[in-house]
C-alpha cells in the first residue's frame, strides 16, 4: 500500500501547492473552513486534518459567496481540495447535479469543477451527529473522490488513487509515497441514522403536516443552517452601483428571509416563518428529489449541531415518515 | 433544576386550567441533556413536555414577536436577561402587558447547548468541559425585572471583575490597531444575519438589510460591506441592547458581537445616561436615544 508519512505533511502540502491551489481544513481565528494553503500563517492558523468537519463548507470554494457576473473569477491552474470528508464530497456531487445537468450548465462552475481534484479523507471515527450513510454517502468510500487518504494513526496516511485525475496526481508526487503493508481500520458504525424511504412520496401532499407548525415555532429563521449547509445553493443577483459605474454580482441567498420570495407588487407567498421553514425542508427532501431523484442533504450534521434553537433534520424526516397518511 | 421544572409545569397547568393563557412558552427536551429547544405548549396536555435545566439558554422573549399581531394570551418563562427583553418589547409597544403572564426564574448562569452539541460532534477536535456560557459571565442582572410569579430566591450577579474591561482594552488601542482588530474579526462574517434574527431588540417589521429599493447596504461578503452591516446593526442597538448575548452565542463564525454592543452600552450610559436598557418597566418610557433632552450632549454639532 502507498503510504504518506505524517511528519512530512506540511512539506507535502508545500509540494502540492507548487502545481495547484490547495485547500485544506484549517482553524483560522475563530473560524474553521477550507482555506488555501498558500495563505497559511503559522501564527494564526492551525492545520486540522484530523477534525471531522469544518463549519464553513467546501461549497464556498466551488461557488464563491459573491462573484461579479460575466467575469470569470476562477483562478487559473488546478485546485486540490485536500482532506475533504465523504459527506462534503457527496455535497459537491449534488452541486454538480444542479450546475452541470439537465441543460442548466454553469459555465464558470463547470470550468472550476473540471480542474478540481478531490483528495478525500476517509472517516473511521464518525461523530454522534453524523448520519451520512443514511443520505447515500459512505464515510470511508467517498464516491467521486479522485484520491482517498486513510488516516491509519502513526503509520501515516494510506494513499489510494481512484480516478484518472487522481492517478495523474499520484504520478507527480510518487517519490513522497512509501510502500508498507497496513492493516486497515474497521469500517465504522454510525450511531445516528434515518430512513429516507417513503419520505418523498409522503411529501407530495405536504401542506397538511402538523409538524410544519410545531417545528417552525422555535425556529428564529436565522439561516445559520443555510449558510453552513454544504448543499444549499440558492443565489441572488444584485447590483452595486456608484454614480455612472457599477456591476452585477451574484451572492448567496436564503429562503429563511422574506426577500427571497418577494414578488412584483410587494406580494410575498412566504411571509410567515412557518412557510419559510417548510420551504427549506421541502426543497431538500421533496423538490430536489423530484428533479434529481435524491435528497439535497448529505448527513454532515452541520445544521443539527449549529441550530441555535436545536432543530434537527433527522427528527423532521422521522416525523414526516411516522406521520399517518390521512384516510 | 428538577424543582424548577415541576414548579413551571404546575404553574402552566394552572394557567391552562383557569384559562388564563392560550400558549405557554418554555423549553422541551429533545434528546441528550443539552438538547433542549424552545417549546410552545398549547394545552394542559402539552405541559408534561416542559423542562427547565441548565441548558435553557435561549431568550424566549424574542419569540413573543411571533405573536405581536395576534390576540393570544401568552405565558412564558424568563431569566434575568430575557425579562429585560420583555421590557424592551413593552417599551416599543410590540405587545401589551395584559397579554403576558410572566414566570420569572432567577438564573445561576446557563450552559451553552451549542458548545455541548459541538463537543459531541465532528467540529471539535478535543472534548472540552462545558462550563457556564461565556455570555453569562458578563451578566449583571440574573434576576427577572418584570414578572407575575417568581420561582426561587434571587441570585447575585455572575459578573466578576470590571464590567467593561475588554471594551477599555480596545479603547486604549491606537486608531490603526483598532481598525486592524475590527477588520480581522469582521472580515470573517458570512452575512447570515443570525445575530439580527435572534435579537429581541431587533423588532423592526422591515429590516434595512432586507430593503431592496433602495438598497442601503451592499450584499457582498467583503470587509467594506461587512463593516457597514455591523456598524449599522450595532448603532441600531445603541440604548436598546439588553445584553442577553444571544447574537454572540449563535454566530457561526464567533464574531465578538457583545464587545461592540458593550461599547455602545458604555457610551450611551456616559453620554445620555445614567441609562441601562430594559432594567425596569415604566409605562410610556422610551430608550435613551428615542427621546430628546436639552441636556443631551451636542458637541458634535
XYZ file of C-alpha atoms in Angstrom:
628
model
C 0.000 0.000 0.000
C 1.190 3.503 -0.726
C 1.705 5.433 2.469
C 2.361 9.112 3.097
C 4.418 9.985 6.142
C 2.502 12.119 8.649
C 5.542 14.115 9.756
C 6.080 15.312 6.226
C 2.527 16.523 5.691
C 3.375 20.231 5.731
C 6.213 19.914 3.242
C 3.989 17.623 1.202
C 1.296 20.314 1.059
C 4.010 22.776 0.022
C 4.894 20.409 -2.786
C 1.264 20.128 -3.923
C 0.907 23.901 -3.738
C 3.672 24.283 -6.332
C 1.362 22.969 -9.063
C -2.086 23.811 -7.750
C -4.070 25.870 -5.297
C -4.513 23.528 -2.326
C -7.439 23.978 0.050
C -7.080 22.351 3.453
C -9.246 22.302 6.576
C -7.880 24.967 8.920
C -8.776 26.776 12.062
C -8.364 30.442 11.234
C -9.031 32.726 14.154
C -12.448 31.800 15.452
C -13.468 30.131 12.201
C -12.907 26.716 10.658
C -13.103 26.169 6.937
C -11.201 25.146 3.825
C -8.570 27.777 3.147
C -5.838 27.988 0.566
C -2.566 26.513 1.800
C -0.854 29.486 0.163
C -2.421 31.736 2.799
C -1.404 29.527 5.720
C 0.158 31.543 8.505
C 1.751 29.533 11.278
C 0.945 32.128 13.938
C -2.764 32.404 13.229
C -3.806 29.203 11.517
C -3.963 25.583 12.577
C -3.980 22.772 10.069
C -6.816 20.464 11.088
C -6.667 17.287 9.069
C -7.938 15.234 11.989
C -11.079 17.293 12.502
C -14.157 15.605 11.039
C -15.813 18.693 9.718
C -15.261 22.407 9.448
C -18.048 24.964 9.870
C -17.657 26.694 6.545
C -18.422 24.003 3.983
C -16.393 23.493 0.779
C -19.270 24.853 -1.301
C -17.599 28.213 -0.646
C -14.740 27.028 -2.848
C -16.971 25.700 -5.613
C -19.438 28.613 -5.564
C -17.834 31.794 -4.232
C -20.027 33.746 -1.734
C -20.165 36.580 -4.223
C -18.890 36.871 -7.780
C -19.237 39.503 -10.459
C -21.417 38.415 -13.311
C -19.931 37.844 -16.710
C -16.489 37.880 -15.228
C -14.557 34.725 -14.702
C -13.353 34.883 -11.122
C -11.759 31.441 -11.358
C -8.062 31.439 -10.692
C -6.044 29.743 -13.418
C -4.477 26.383 -12.625
C -5.681 23.255 -10.868
C -7.148 23.273 -7.431
C -7.000 20.490 -4.901
C -9.394 20.151 -2.002
C -7.327 18.162 0.475
C -8.826 16.286 3.414
C -12.450 16.757 2.401
C -14.831 14.284 4.056
C -17.235 11.896 2.411
C -20.325 13.977 3.202
C -18.822 17.066 1.613
C -17.681 15.090 -1.445
C -21.260 13.993 -1.839
C -22.356 17.608 -1.444
C -20.157 18.506 -4.418
C -21.807 15.678 -6.378
C -25.169 17.246 -5.615
C -23.937 20.672 -6.689
C -22.802 19.001 -9.920
C -26.369 17.827 -10.448
C -27.596 21.381 -10.093
C -24.971 23.157 -12.137
C -23.965 20.556 -14.731
C -27.037 18.516 -15.655
C -30.437 18.925 -17.299
C -29.212 21.569 -19.719
C -28.575 24.005 -16.890
C -24.886 24.343 -17.216
C -22.992 26.858 -15.129
C -20.101 27.858 -17.347
C -17.770 29.012 -14.585
C -18.832 26.235 -12.260
C -18.025 23.674 -14.947
C -14.610 25.163 -15.543
C -13.960 25.221 -11.808
C -15.179 21.664 -11.343
C -13.107 20.241 -14.172
C -9.893 21.456 -12.661
C -10.753 20.493 -9.087
C -9.096 17.409 -7.670
C -10.733 15.956 -4.575
C -8.347 14.327 -2.122
C -10.827 12.932 0.375
C -10.100 11.706 3.855
C -11.923 8.555 4.940
C -13.840 8.811 8.219
C -13.113 5.957 10.563
C -14.431 7.716 13.639
C -17.672 9.480 12.726
C -19.244 11.716 15.335
C -22.551 11.148 17.135
C -24.046 13.925 14.991
C -23.148 12.256 11.671
C -25.718 10.365 9.604
C -24.146 10.404 6.145
C -24.729 6.728 5.387
C -28.473 7.320 5.635
C -28.218 10.017 2.979
C -26.298 7.977 0.430
C -22.690 8.662 1.372
C -20.277 6.062 2.638
C -17.930 7.521 5.272
C -14.899 5.526 4.123
C -15.699 5.328 0.391
C -16.214 8.892 -0.875
C -17.899 8.173 -4.182
C -16.434 10.672 -6.624
C -13.131 11.445 -4.897
C -10.030 11.356 -7.075
C -7.775 10.232 -4.258
C -8.755 8.804 -0.884
C -6.408 9.065 2.074
C -6.921 6.841 5.085
C -5.578 8.049 8.395
C -4.037 4.930 9.963
C -2.535 6.566 13.013
C 1.218 6.626 13.474
C 1.815 4.747 10.233
C 0.678 7.745 8.223
C -1.929 8.163 5.505
C -2.672 5.306 3.140
C -2.907 6.895 -0.313
C -5.325 5.410 -2.790
C -5.940 6.903 -6.197
C -9.433 6.438 -7.568
C -9.666 8.197 -10.908
C -7.512 9.174 -13.904
C -7.144 12.646 -12.346
C -6.080 11.045 -9.098
C -3.641 8.734 -10.885
C -2.059 11.701 -12.640
C -1.662 13.497 -9.329
C -0.193 10.343 -7.755
C 2.412 10.133 -10.547
C 3.646 13.640 -9.878
C 4.165 13.018 -6.168
C 5.173 9.338 -6.364
C 8.502 9.902 -4.595
C 6.683 11.115 -1.456
C 4.895 7.812 -1.001
C 6.447 4.828 0.758
C 5.402 1.239 0.429
C 4.091 -0.505 3.575
C 1.700 -3.282 4.498
C -1.011 -1.862 6.718
C -3.970 -3.479 8.407
C -6.848 -1.153 7.637
C -9.038 0.069 10.499
C -12.521 -1.356 10.874
C -15.397 0.125 8.944
C -17.184 2.416 11.409
C -20.730 2.109 12.540
C -22.759 5.313 12.639
C -24.789 5.746 15.781
C -27.329 8.022 14.077
C -29.492 7.124 11.187
C -32.696 7.939 9.452
C -34.726 6.060 6.898
C -35.457 8.298 3.927
C -37.544 5.625 2.174
C -41.077 6.863 1.513
C -40.449 10.409 2.718
C -40.543 11.781 -0.803
C -43.904 10.160 -1.554
C -45.314 11.312 1.767
C -44.363 14.903 0.983
C -46.299 15.024 -2.265
C -49.256 16.317 -0.260
C -47.168 18.254 2.183
C -49.297 21.166 3.171
C -51.318 19.422 5.872
C -48.493 18.147 8.038
C -48.836 19.498 11.594
C -45.072 19.268 12.003
C -44.512 22.432 9.957
C -46.345 24.314 12.669
C -44.711 22.519 15.602
C -41.172 22.555 14.314
C -41.163 26.074 12.945
C -42.241 27.544 16.290
C -38.807 27.605 17.944
C -37.137 28.447 14.592
C -35.843 32.021 14.564
C -35.405 31.792 10.770
C -31.792 32.761 11.350
C -30.267 30.993 8.305
C -27.252 29.570 10.136
C -28.375 26.206 8.723
C -28.402 27.584 5.172
C -25.033 29.284 5.238
C -23.294 26.300 6.803
C -25.075 23.728 4.629
C -22.711 22.190 2.075
C -25.547 21.740 -0.438
C -27.773 24.837 -0.162
C -27.098 26.591 -3.429
C -29.644 29.370 -3.947
C -28.137 32.598 -5.136
C -29.362 36.083 -5.772
C -28.494 38.634 -8.435
C -27.638 42.053 -7.104
C -26.201 45.267 -8.426
C -23.549 47.500 -6.965
C -23.687 50.989 -8.396
C -21.806 54.186 -7.820
C -22.747 57.170 -9.955
C -22.444 56.001 -13.551
C -20.387 52.949 -12.711
C -21.412 49.604 -11.410
C -21.560 45.910 -11.864
C -23.885 42.998 -11.260
C -22.916 40.198 -8.983
C -24.413 37.063 -7.558
C -24.320 36.199 -3.887
C -25.788 33.587 -1.573
C -29.473 33.822 -0.928
C -31.566 32.141 1.691
C -35.172 31.005 1.843
C -35.183 31.814 5.559
C -35.563 35.526 4.826
C -38.524 37.215 3.236
C -36.810 38.959 0.292
C -36.233 35.657 -1.491
C -39.907 35.165 -2.240
C -40.768 38.831 -2.617
C -42.511 39.426 -5.918
C -43.562 42.340 -8.053
C -46.202 44.401 -6.310
C -44.767 43.510 -2.900
C -46.693 40.284 -2.729
C -44.953 37.554 -0.805
C -46.167 33.963 -0.611
C -43.823 33.011 2.227
C -44.413 35.726 4.743
C -44.720 33.595 7.892
C -41.806 31.767 9.454
C -43.720 28.518 9.084
C -43.829 28.796 5.299
C -40.166 29.667 5.006
C -39.235 26.831 7.323
C -41.362 24.435 5.291
C -39.783 25.582 2.070
C -36.311 24.755 3.304
C -37.220 21.171 4.109
C -39.366 20.714 1.037
C -36.538 21.890 -1.170
C -34.174 19.442 0.482
C -36.490 16.462 0.701
C -39.110 16.879 -1.980
C -38.463 19.359 -4.807
C -34.896 18.233 -5.232
C -35.824 14.549 -5.063
C -38.475 15.129 -7.679
C -35.977 16.649 -10.073
C -32.820 14.700 -9.380
C -34.011 11.507 -7.666
C -32.129 12.078 -4.404
C -32.483 14.318 -1.363
C -30.414 17.504 -1.038
C -28.838 16.503 2.267
C -25.628 14.634 2.892
C -25.908 13.953 6.609
C -22.923 16.091 7.590
C -24.795 17.225 10.716
C -23.789 20.902 10.500
C -27.337 22.223 10.812
C -28.251 19.908 13.680
C -25.157 20.950 15.620
C -25.264 24.671 14.885
C -29.004 25.418 15.050
C -29.448 27.900 17.920
C -32.961 26.590 18.528
C -31.979 22.912 18.484
C -33.946 21.912 15.382
C -32.816 18.595 13.982
C -33.339 17.495 10.369
C -33.213 13.836 11.420
C -36.195 14.421 13.692
C -38.031 16.272 10.929
C -37.507 13.400 8.480
C -38.546 10.832 11.089
C -41.649 12.806 11.919
C -42.664 13.078 8.257
C -42.220 9.333 7.929
C -44.162 8.460 11.004
C -46.991 10.813 10.283
C -50.053 8.770 9.436
C -51.489 9.175 5.994
C -54.941 10.750 6.376
C -57.667 8.467 5.085
C -33.466 22.270 38.451
C -35.975 19.447 38.867
C -37.950 21.513 41.384
C -37.997 24.457 38.981
C -39.278 22.171 36.201
C -42.030 20.874 38.496
C -42.933 24.355 39.590
C -43.119 25.627 35.981
C -45.272 22.651 34.985
C -47.535 23.300 37.963
C -47.948 26.970 37.057
C -48.538 26.178 33.376
C -51.173 23.568 34.215
C -52.913 26.033 36.500
C -52.853 28.755 33.837
C -54.345 26.445 31.211
C -56.977 25.074 33.609
C -58.018 28.541 34.685
C -57.978 29.615 31.027
C -55.552 32.451 31.667
C -53.273 31.754 28.711
C -53.606 30.343 25.186
C -49.965 29.411 24.781
C -47.142 28.853 27.237
C -43.535 29.329 26.115
C -40.909 27.198 27.810
C -38.404 24.532 26.814
C -38.599 20.924 25.752
C -36.057 18.119 25.963
C -35.422 16.501 22.581
C -32.597 14.124 23.280
C -29.446 14.268 25.365
C -29.398 16.604 28.344
C -28.090 19.518 26.293
C -30.643 19.060 23.529
C -33.325 21.464 24.665
C -35.308 23.704 22.382
C -37.925 26.397 22.862
C -41.351 24.847 23.201
C -44.803 26.330 22.726
C -47.311 24.449 24.871
C -50.896 24.973 23.747
C -52.898 22.953 26.229
C -52.613 21.374 29.667
C -51.851 18.082 27.896
C -48.591 19.542 26.489
C -47.348 20.693 29.862
C -45.642 17.411 30.747
C -43.122 18.067 27.914
C -41.837 21.227 29.592
C -38.391 21.094 31.170
C -36.030 23.563 32.741
C -32.352 22.729 33.038
C -29.035 24.493 32.815
C -29.076 24.392 29.000
C -32.237 26.536 28.713
C -30.172 29.457 27.498
C -32.468 30.652 24.682
C -34.060 34.055 25.108
C -37.778 33.287 24.839
C -38.792 36.928 24.798
C -37.694 37.055 21.131
C -40.409 34.501 20.362
C -43.037 36.988 21.557
C -42.519 38.803 18.252
C -44.233 35.856 16.553
C -47.374 36.751 18.485
C -47.351 40.529 18.205
C -50.125 40.648 15.602
C -52.460 38.186 17.325
C -54.529 38.306 20.441
C -53.262 35.102 22.086
C -52.602 35.428 25.788
C -49.091 34.198 26.397
C -47.418 32.694 29.427
C -43.650 32.444 29.333
C -40.654 31.605 31.467
C -37.919 34.218 31.694
C -34.491 34.524 33.217
C -32.994 37.881 34.139
C -31.790 38.849 30.675
C -34.952 37.583 28.958
C -37.118 39.696 31.250
C -35.192 42.782 30.177
C -36.107 41.754 26.636
C -39.771 41.853 27.596
C -39.348 45.376 28.974
C -37.770 46.278 25.635
C -40.778 44.950 23.710
C -43.228 46.685 26.049
C -41.402 49.989 25.641
C -41.523 49.582 21.868
C -45.267 48.845 22.096
C -44.763 45.487 20.394
C -47.003 43.622 22.794
C -49.440 44.553 25.565
C -48.589 43.778 29.173
C -52.112 42.385 29.769
C -51.463 39.627 27.249
C -48.476 38.300 29.174
C -48.194 36.079 32.191
C -44.523 36.132 33.120
C -42.947 33.395 35.204
C -39.550 34.573 36.424
C -36.663 32.260 37.237
C -33.600 33.781 38.935
C -30.684 32.480 36.905
C -27.495 30.888 38.158
C -25.815 31.032 34.763
C -26.618 28.767 31.864
C -24.524 26.362 29.865
C -24.370 26.728 26.115
C -26.182 23.891 24.324
C -24.342 24.795 21.111
C -20.999 24.295 22.806
C -22.201 20.963 24.160
C -23.528 19.886 20.765
C -20.226 20.859 19.140
C -18.439 18.814 21.745
C -20.424 15.754 20.707
C -19.820 16.357 17.025
C -17.041 16.274 14.499
C -16.499 20.026 14.763
C -14.353 19.991 17.865
C -11.074 18.221 17.837
C -10.996 17.692 21.550
C -13.680 17.299 24.162
C -13.997 20.408 26.271
C -15.634 20.767 29.624
C -18.890 22.639 29.405
C -18.830 25.460 31.909
C -21.116 28.431 32.343
C -21.675 30.018 28.933
C -19.450 32.938 28.033
C -22.378 35.292 27.708
C -23.461 34.542 31.295
C -20.072 35.559 32.703
C -20.876 39.190 31.834
C -24.300 39.029 33.477
C -25.284 41.936 35.712
C -28.957 41.065 36.115
C -29.646 37.367 36.774
C -32.994 38.111 38.410
C -36.112 38.874 36.379
C -37.007 42.582 36.435
C -40.630 42.036 35.496
C -42.752 39.045 36.443
C -46.103 37.878 37.709
C -44.650 34.991 39.624
C -41.100 34.316 40.743
C -39.672 30.858 41.321
C -36.938 30.534 43.900
C -34.703 33.020 45.717
C -32.816 35.833 43.940
C -29.222 35.268 42.877
C -26.173 37.535 42.931
C -24.814 38.778 39.558
C -22.328 36.465 37.864
C -20.053 39.208 36.618
C -16.642 39.015 38.250
C -14.200 41.870 37.955
C -14.599 45.019 35.938
C -17.619 45.258 33.665
C -16.158 46.849 30.535
C -12.603 45.541 30.866
C -12.349 44.250 27.295
C -14.006 47.392 25.895
C -11.448 49.557 27.675
C -8.652 47.421 26.322
C -9.862 48.098 22.764
C -10.371 51.799 23.535
C -6.752 52.057 24.578
C -5.509 50.777 21.251
C -4.305 53.222 18.641
C -6.749 54.001 15.841
C -4.798 51.860 13.389
C -4.624 48.908 15.745
C -8.307 49.197 16.411
C -9.144 49.314 12.731
C -6.988 46.272 12.151
C -8.697 44.443 15.020
C -12.175 45.077 13.660
C -11.129 44.347 10.122
C -9.836 40.972 11.301
C -12.933 39.966 13.235
C -15.487 41.357 10.788
C -13.880 40.026 7.624
C -14.891 36.525 8.715
C -18.588 37.429 8.768
C -20.591 35.274 6.348
C -23.567 37.666 6.493
C -26.047 35.035 7.606
C -27.818 37.677 9.731
C -28.404 35.176 12.532
C -27.401 37.894 15.032
C -30.260 40.017 13.785
C -32.800 37.202 13.844
C -32.215 36.126 17.440
C -32.120 39.677 18.771
C -35.100 40.735 20.849
C -34.258 44.396 20.325
C -34.419 43.882 16.527
C -38.175 44.257 16.286
C -38.497 46.295 13.074
C -41.022 44.807 10.709
C -38.944 45.596 7.671
C -35.240 45.489 8.236
C -32.923 47.921 6.489
C -30.808 44.951 5.370
C -33.790 43.371 3.623
C -34.742 46.533 1.788
C -34.163 46.242 -1.927
C -35.293 49.651 -3.187
C -33.177 51.473 -2.317
C -30.577 49.021 -1.213
C -28.864 50.622 1.737
C -26.219 48.043 2.475
C -24.394 46.019 -0.169
C -24.630 42.269 -0.098
C -21.077 41.371 -0.997
C -19.174 39.446 1.645
C -16.192 41.744 1.784
C -14.714 43.927 4.515
C -16.472 47.107 3.317
C -19.978 45.676 3.234
C -19.425 43.567 6.350
C -18.306 46.615 8.309
C -21.237 48.601 7.010
C -23.574 45.849 8.144
C -22.044 45.610 11.597
C -21.861 49.351 12.165
C -25.497 49.807 11.190
C -26.607 46.832 13.268
C -24.639 47.964 16.287
C -25.794 51.574 16.159
C -29.403 50.416 15.939
C -28.724 48.532 19.158
C -27.396 51.588 20.969
C -29.519 52.101 24.085
C -31.554 49.031 23.175
C -29.257 46.054 23.717
C -30.316 44.212 26.860
C -27.128 42.143 26.991
C -28.714 38.734 26.603
C -25.723 37.797 24.439
C -27.757 35.671 22.041
C -26.164 37.301 18.972
C -22.688 36.263 20.001
C -23.839 32.818 21.058
C -25.462 31.931 17.748
C -22.795 33.457 15.490
C -21.459 30.506 13.485
C -18.119 32.263 12.996
C -17.746 33.558 16.565
C -17.612 37.301 15.933
C -17.332 39.132 19.297
C -20.620 40.975 18.812
C -21.148 41.637 22.513
C -17.916 43.571 22.616
C -19.348 46.018 20.083
C -22.686 46.126 21.913
C -20.983 46.743 25.245
C -19.054 49.658 23.838
C -22.367 51.236 22.873
C -23.925 50.438 26.234
C -20.996 52.182 27.873
C -21.182 55.185 25.547
C -24.944 55.621 25.852
C -24.588 55.490 29.617
C -21.728 58.025 29.609
C -23.306 60.431 27.123
C -27.048 60.175 27.697
C -27.224 58.339 30.998
C -27.321 57.101 33.541
C -29.114 54.571 31.386
C -29.363 50.796 31.316
C -31.729 49.304 28.729
C -34.715 47.299 29.916
C -33.931 47.403 33.621
C -37.404 48.445 34.736
C -40.707 48.855 33.065
C -42.251 52.285 33.356
C -45.273 52.790 31.171
C -44.550 55.250 28.389
C -40.786 55.233 28.986
C -38.535 55.379 25.933
C -34.958 54.240 25.447
C -32.253 56.872 25.789
C -31.882 57.513 22.066
C -35.600 57.632 21.349
C -36.198 60.845 23.292
C -34.641 64.275 23.356
C -33.419 66.016 26.439
C -32.000 69.538 26.499
C -29.043 68.270 28.461
C -28.124 65.765 25.753
C -24.563 66.365 24.532
C -24.354 68.210 21.224
C -20.627 68.958 20.885
C -20.641 67.283 17.507
C -22.999 69.890 16.038
